Amino acid sequence: MDSARTRYTQTFLSLQAQIRFYFLFLTFCLGFSFSHCHFHKDSDRIPAPVSPELGPQKTNPIEWIKIKESVWMHRSYGESGGKVYPANGLVILTNKGAVVIDTPWTESQTEELFSDIQSKFQKQVLYGIVTHAHNDRISGVPFFQKQNIPVYSTNLTAKLAKERGFGNPNPILDIQTRLGAGNQSVEVFYPGHGHSVDNIVVWLPDTHILFGGCLVKSLDAKDLGYIQEANMEEWEISLKKVLARYPDAEVVVPGHGDWGKLDLLRHTIRLLVAANN
Ligand SMILES: [Zn+2]
């Protein structure tokens, strides 16, 4: 009798457990389908944001091209008019930290640049220099400012950057054209109008590297690229000033494409002569 009661109690308890299980399962299913429905409704209502920078940035991380032991080119990809373009900047490694010449196309790429500098070279960024107020040069300025790292430009570039919503670079470069950076130094030179009204070049006297930026085209460039803000008459004069000032440049880095020698400046002059005729 006792064992029969025990069996009865066990059956009853297991039945109770089963009912409880089914009840919980049903609650879970209802809850899941409701939340699922809800999710779909939300995503129907709010279209997923599509960031134009997402595509190129996701598929193309920052590329690092070594020029000399202490000078590297950073290359990032950005979209302009529906097309993806590479852009070059420099990173100078000194015994005190790194100097960045021009930022990538976006703030998030600039964040990636900083973390690369830390992981690849174990350096902190000392300061940045931006060579003119276009998005492939100065988009990362706000990121520098959030990190409390100085970023320098000329007055004209700072004025244009502010107007165009690219943050506030510190405009010291008209007065202070040579900056120290640990065991190296950096010189900036404004040759006059060219690709833009405010384009400057950067000279690294310790390594004889000239960063021409967008004033200078790469050897494989068949045209002058974006010229809506260019001064097609004065550009050639500006290039000749750079050639006269830095005749012993061993490496010339253009804003886009591969680096080379001083013939990049002469090639740019040829493109200008062809475009102006
Ligand atoms: Zn430009």
mmCIF file of N, CA, C and O in Angstrom, residues 84-131:
data_model
loop_
_atom_site.group_PDB
_atom_site.id
_atom_site.type_symbol
_atom_site.label_atom_id
_atom_site.label_comp_id
_atom_site.label_asym_id
_atom_site.label_seq_id
_atom_site.Cartn_x
_atom_site.Cartn_y
_atom_site.Cartn_z
ATOM 1 N N VAL A 84 35.889 54.776 -54.227
ATOM 2 C CA VAL A 84 36.798 54.633 -53.092
ATOM 3 C C VAL A 84 38.215 55.002 -53.522
ATOM 4 O O VAL A 84 38.704 54.522 -54.545
ATOM 5 N N TYR A 85 38.828 55.879 -52.745
ATOM 6 C CA TYR A 85 40.181 56.334 -53.076
ATOM 7 C C TYR A 85 41.147 56.082 -51.916
ATOM 8 O O TYR A 85 40.769 56.254 -50.757
ATOM 9 N N PRO A 86 42.397 55.753 -52.222
ATOM 10 C CA PRO A 86 43.403 55.682 -51.157
ATOM 11 C C PRO A 86 43.991 57.070 -50.911
ATOM 12 O O PRO A 86 44.021 57.897 -51.822
ATOM 13 N N ALA A 87 44.422 57.317 -49.705
ATOM 14 C CA ALA A 87 45.109 58.579 -49.396
ATOM 15 C C ALA A 87 46.298 58.293 -48.490
ATOM 16 O O ALA A 87 46.245 57.400 -47.642
ATOM 17 N N ASN A 88 47.381 59.064 -48.714
ATOM 18 C CA ASN A 88 48.616 58.852 -47.952
ATOM 19 C C ASN A 88 48.837 59.905 -46.878
ATOM 20 O O ASN A 88 48.565 61.086 -47.105
ATOM 21 N N GLY A 89 49.381 59.467 -45.777
ATOM 22 C CA GLY A 89 49.906 60.367 -44.757
ATOM 23 C C GLY A 89 51.203 59.764 -44.260
ATOM 24 O O GLY A 89 51.619 58.698 -44.742
ATOM 25 N N LEU A 90 51.859 60.434 -43.311
ATOM 26 C CA LEU A 90 53.115 59.904 -42.775
ATOM 27 C C LEU A 90 53.028 59.728 -41.265
ATOM 28 O O LEU A 90 52.262 60.418 -40.596
ATOM 29 N N VAL A 91 53.851 58.807 -40.782
ATOM 30 C CA VAL A 91 54.072 58.702 -39.339
ATOM 31 C C VAL A 91 55.580 58.700 -39.127
ATOM 32 O O VAL A 91 56.301 57.887 -39.723
ATOM 33 N N ILE A 92 56.061 59.665 -38.328
ATOM 34 C CA ILE A 92 57.490 59.778 -38.040
ATOM 35 C C ILE A 92 57.716 59.256 -36.629
ATOM 36 O O ILE A 92 57.091 59.742 -35.685
ATOM 37 N N LEU A 93 58.608 58.275 -36.520
ATOM 38 C CA LEU A 93 58.865 57.666 -35.213
ATOM 39 C C LEU A 93 60.102 58.307 -34.600
ATOM 40 O O LEU A 93 61.181 58.286 -35.198
ATOM 41 N N THR A 94 59.933 58.908 -33.445
ATOM 42 C CA THR A 94 61.061 59.533 -32.763
ATOM 43 C C THR A 94 61.264 58.838 -31.410
ATOM 44 O O THR A 94 60.440 58.012 -31.017
ATOM 45 N N ASN A 95 62.334 59.207 -30.728
ATOM 46 C CA ASN A 95 62.575 58.585 -29.416
ATOM 47 C C ASN A 95 61.607 59.085 -28.341
ATOM 48 O O ASN A 95 61.570 58.562 -27.236
ATOM 49 N N LYS A 96 60.802 60.089 -28.683
ATOM 50 C CA LYS A 96 59.835 60.623 -27.715
ATOM 51 C C LYS A 96 58.390 60.232 -28.036
ATOM 52 O O LYS A 96 57.498 60.423 -27.220
ATOM 53 N N GLY A 97 58.167 59.744 -29.254
ATOM 54 C CA GLY A 97 56.808 59.416 -29.677
ATOM 55 C C GLY A 97 56.662 59.585 -31.175
ATOM 56 O O GLY A 97 57.660 59.764 -31.878
ATOM 57 N N ALA A 98 55.430 59.532 -31.658
ATOM 58 C CA ALA A 98 55.196 59.581 -33.103
ATOM 59 C C ALA A 98 54.558 60.906 -33.520
ATOM 60 O O ALA A 98 53.773 61.490 -32.786
ATOM 61 N N VAL A 99 54.936 61.362 -34.716
ATOM 62 C CA VAL A 99 54.311 62.548 -35.315
ATOM 63 C C VAL A 99 53.492 62.068 -36.512
ATOM 64 O O VAL A 99 53.977 61.267 -37.317
ATOM 65 N N VAL A 100 52.269 62.534 -36.593
ATOM 66 C CA VAL A 100 51.381 62.114 -37.687
ATOM 67 C C VAL A 100 51.214 63.274 -38.666
ATOM 68 O O VAL A 100 50.837 64.377 -38.267
ATOM 69 N N ILE A 101 51.523 63.034 -39.936
ATOM 70 C CA ILE A 101 51.277 64.040 -40.972
ATOM 71 C C ILE A 101 50.011 63.608 -41.725
ATOM 72 O O ILE A 101 49.993 62.556 -42.369
ATOM 73 N N ASP A 102 49.000 64.396 -41.625
ATOM 74 C CA ASP A 102 47.667 64.176 -42.210
ATOM 75 C C ASP A 102 46.952 62.979 -41.573
ATOM 76 O O ASP A 102 47.556 61.949 -41.281
ATOM 77 N N THR A 103 45.659 63.161 -41.392
ATOM 78 C CA THR A 103 44.846 62.107 -40.767
ATOM 79 C C THR A 103 44.183 61.279 -41.875
ATOM 80 O O THR A 103 44.100 61.733 -43.014
ATOM 81 N N PRO A 104 43.712 60.090 -41.539
ATOM 82 C CA PRO A 104 42.916 59.329 -42.522
ATOM 83 C C PRO A 104 41.581 60.026 -42.826
ATOM 84 O O PRO A 104 41.326 61.132 -42.345
ATOM 85 N N TRP A 105 40.720 59.362 -43.578
ATOM 86 C CA TRP A 105 39.476 59.941 -44.084
ATOM 87 C C TRP A 105 38.398 60.133 -43.030
ATOM 88 O O TRP A 105 37.425 60.853 -43.265
ATOM 89 N N THR A 106 38.501 59.404 -41.935
ATOM 90 C CA THR A 106 37.428 59.468 -40.933
ATOM 91 C C THR A 106 38.028 59.481 -39.526
ATOM 92 O O THR A 106 39.195 59.135 -39.328
ATOM 93 N N GLU A 107 37.170 59.828 -38.582
ATOM 94 C CA GLU A 107 37.590 59.811 -37.177
ATOM 95 C C GLU A 107 37.878 58.390 -36.714
ATOM 96 O O GLU A 107 38.835 58.143 -35.986
ATOM 97 N N SER A 108 37.019 57.431 -37.139
ATOM 98 C CA SER A 108 37.237 56.054 -36.665
ATOM 99 C C SER A 108 38.512 55.462 -37.265
ATOM 100 O O SER A 108 39.212 54.687 -36.605
ATOM 101 N N GLN A 109 38.841 55.854 -38.500
ATOM 102 C CA GLN A 109 40.122 55.395 -39.061
ATOM 103 C C GLN A 109 41.287 56.027 -38.302
ATOM 104 O O GLN A 109 42.346 55.413 -38.151
ATOM 105 N N THR A 110 41.081 57.248 -37.818
ATOM 106 C CA THR A 110 42.137 57.920 -37.047
ATOM 107 C C THR A 110 42.336 57.198 -35.705
ATOM 108 O O THR A 110 43.468 57.042 -35.237
ATOM 109 N N GLU A 111 41.236 56.724 -35.145
ATOM 110 C CA GLU A 111 41.329 55.930 -33.912
ATOM 111 C C GLU A 111 42.128 54.645 -34.188
ATOM 112 O O GLU A 111 42.992 54.256 -33.401
ATOM 113 N N GLU A 112 41.850 54.037 -35.342
ATOM 114 C CA GLU A 112 42.576 52.826 -35.754
ATOM 115 C C GLU A 112 44.067 53.136 -35.954
ATOM 116 O O GLU A 112 44.934 52.362 -35.541
ATOM 117 N N LEU A 113 44.341 54.305 -36.548
ATOM 118 C CA LEU A 113 45.728 54.739 -36.761
ATOM 119 C C LEU A 113 46.473 54.833 -35.426
ATOM 120 O O LEU A 113 47.589 54.338 -35.281
ATOM 121 N N PHE A 114 45.821 55.460 -34.443
ATOM 122 C CA PHE A 114 46.431 55.610 -33.119
ATOM 123 C C PHE A 114 46.719 54.248 -32.483
ATOM 124 O O PHE A 114 47.780 54.039 -31.909
ATOM 125 N N SER A 115 45.745 53.334 -32.580
ATOM 126 C CA SER A 115 45.966 52.044 -31.927
ATOM 127 C C SER A 115 47.023 51.231 -32.686
ATOM 128 O O SER A 115 47.796 50.495 -32.070
ATOM 129 N N ASP A 116 47.115 51.409 -34.018
ATOM 130 C CA ASP A 116 48.194 50.770 -34.787
ATOM 131 C C ASP A 116 49.556 51.297 -34.336
ATOM 132 O O ASP A 116 50.510 50.526 -34.198
ATOM 133 N N ILE A 117 49.651 52.613 -34.141
ATOM 134 C CA ILE A 117 50.925 53.235 -33.736
ATOM 135 C C ILE A 117 51.362 52.661 -32.384
ATOM 136 O O ILE A 117 52.532 52.362 -32.156
ATOM 137 N N GLN A 118 50.368 52.447 -31.529
ATOM 138 C CA GLN A 118 50.654 51.882 -30.208
ATOM 139 C C GLN A 118 51.086 50.415 -30.320
ATOM 140 O O GLN A 118 52.114 50.022 -29.764
ATOM 141 N N SER A 119 50.316 49.631 -31.085
ATOM 142 C CA SER A 119 50.605 48.189 -31.117
ATOM 143 C C SER A 119 51.806 47.849 -32.006
ATOM 144 O O SER A 119 52.577 46.952 -31.700
ATOM 145 N N LYS A 120 51.978 48.599 -33.101
ATOM 146 C CA LYS A 120 53.052 48.287 -34.052
ATOM 147 C C LYS A 120 54.407 48.844 -33.606
ATOM 148 O O LYS A 120 55.432 48.191 -33.772
ATOM 149 N N PHE A 121 54.351 50.056 -33.042
ATOM 150 C CA PHE A 121 55.624 50.736 -32.734
ATOM 151 C C PHE A 121 55.792 51.054 -31.239
ATOM 152 O O PHE A 121 56.806 51.622 -30.845
ATOM 153 N N GLN A 122 54.796 50.751 -30.442
ATOM 154 C CA GLN A 122 54.813 51.074 -28.999
ATOM 155 C C GLN A 122 55.111 52.559 -28.768
ATOM 156 O O GLN A 122 55.944 52.938 -27.953
ATOM 157 N N LYS A 123 54.408 53.403 -29.546
ATOM 158 C CA LYS A 123 54.608 54.859 -29.410
ATOM 159 C C LYS A 123 53.275 55.554 -29.162
ATOM 160 O O LYS A 123 52.234 55.101 -29.642
ATOM 161 N N GLN A 124 53.361 56.651 -28.469
ATOM 162 C CA GLN A 124 52.224 57.548 -28.312
ATOM 163 C C GLN A 124 52.359 58.645 -29.372
ATOM 164 O O GLN A 124 53.465 58.967 -29.780
ATOM 165 N N VAL A 125 51.238 59.217 -29.761
ATOM 166 C CA VAL A 125 51.285 60.305 -30.742
ATOM 167 C C VAL A 125 51.625 61.607 -30.018
ATOM 168 O O VAL A 125 50.977 61.987 -29.043
ATOM 169 N N LEU A 126 52.689 62.283 -30.497
ATOM 170 C CA LEU A 126 53.111 63.558 -29.904
ATOM 171 C C LEU A 126 52.227 64.699 -30.400
ATOM 172 O O LEU A 126 51.721 65.502 -29.638
ATOM 173 N N TYR A 127 52.078 64.767 -31.714
ATOM 174 C CA TYR A 127 51.211 65.771 -32.340
ATOM 175 C C TYR A 127 50.966 65.406 -33.795
ATOM 176 O O TYR A 127 51.621 64.509 -34.343
ATOM 177 N N GLY A 128 50.019 66.121 -34.377
ATOM 178 C CA GLY A 128 49.715 65.923 -35.792
ATOM 179 C C GLY A 128 49.897 67.222 -36.552
ATOM 180 O O GLY A 128 49.895 68.313 -35.968
ATOM 181 N N ILE A 129 50.081 67.093 -37.868
ATOM 182 C CA ILE A 129 50.138 68.262 -38.754
ATOM 183 C C ILE A 129 49.180 67.960 -39.908
ATOM 184 O O ILE A 129 49.202 66.854 -40.455
ATOM 185 N N VAL A 130 48.325 68.926 -40.251
ATOM 186 C CA VAL A 130 47.439 68.708 -41.401
ATOM 187 C C VAL A 130 47.836 69.670 -42.516
ATOM 188 O O VAL A 130 48.091 70.850 -42.278
ATOM 189 N N THR A 131 47.907 69.129 -43.752
ATOM 190 C CA THR A 131 48.512 69.893 -44.840
ATOM 191 C C THR A 131 47.537 70.702 -45.697
ATOM 192 O O THR A 131 47.979 71.504 -46.517
#
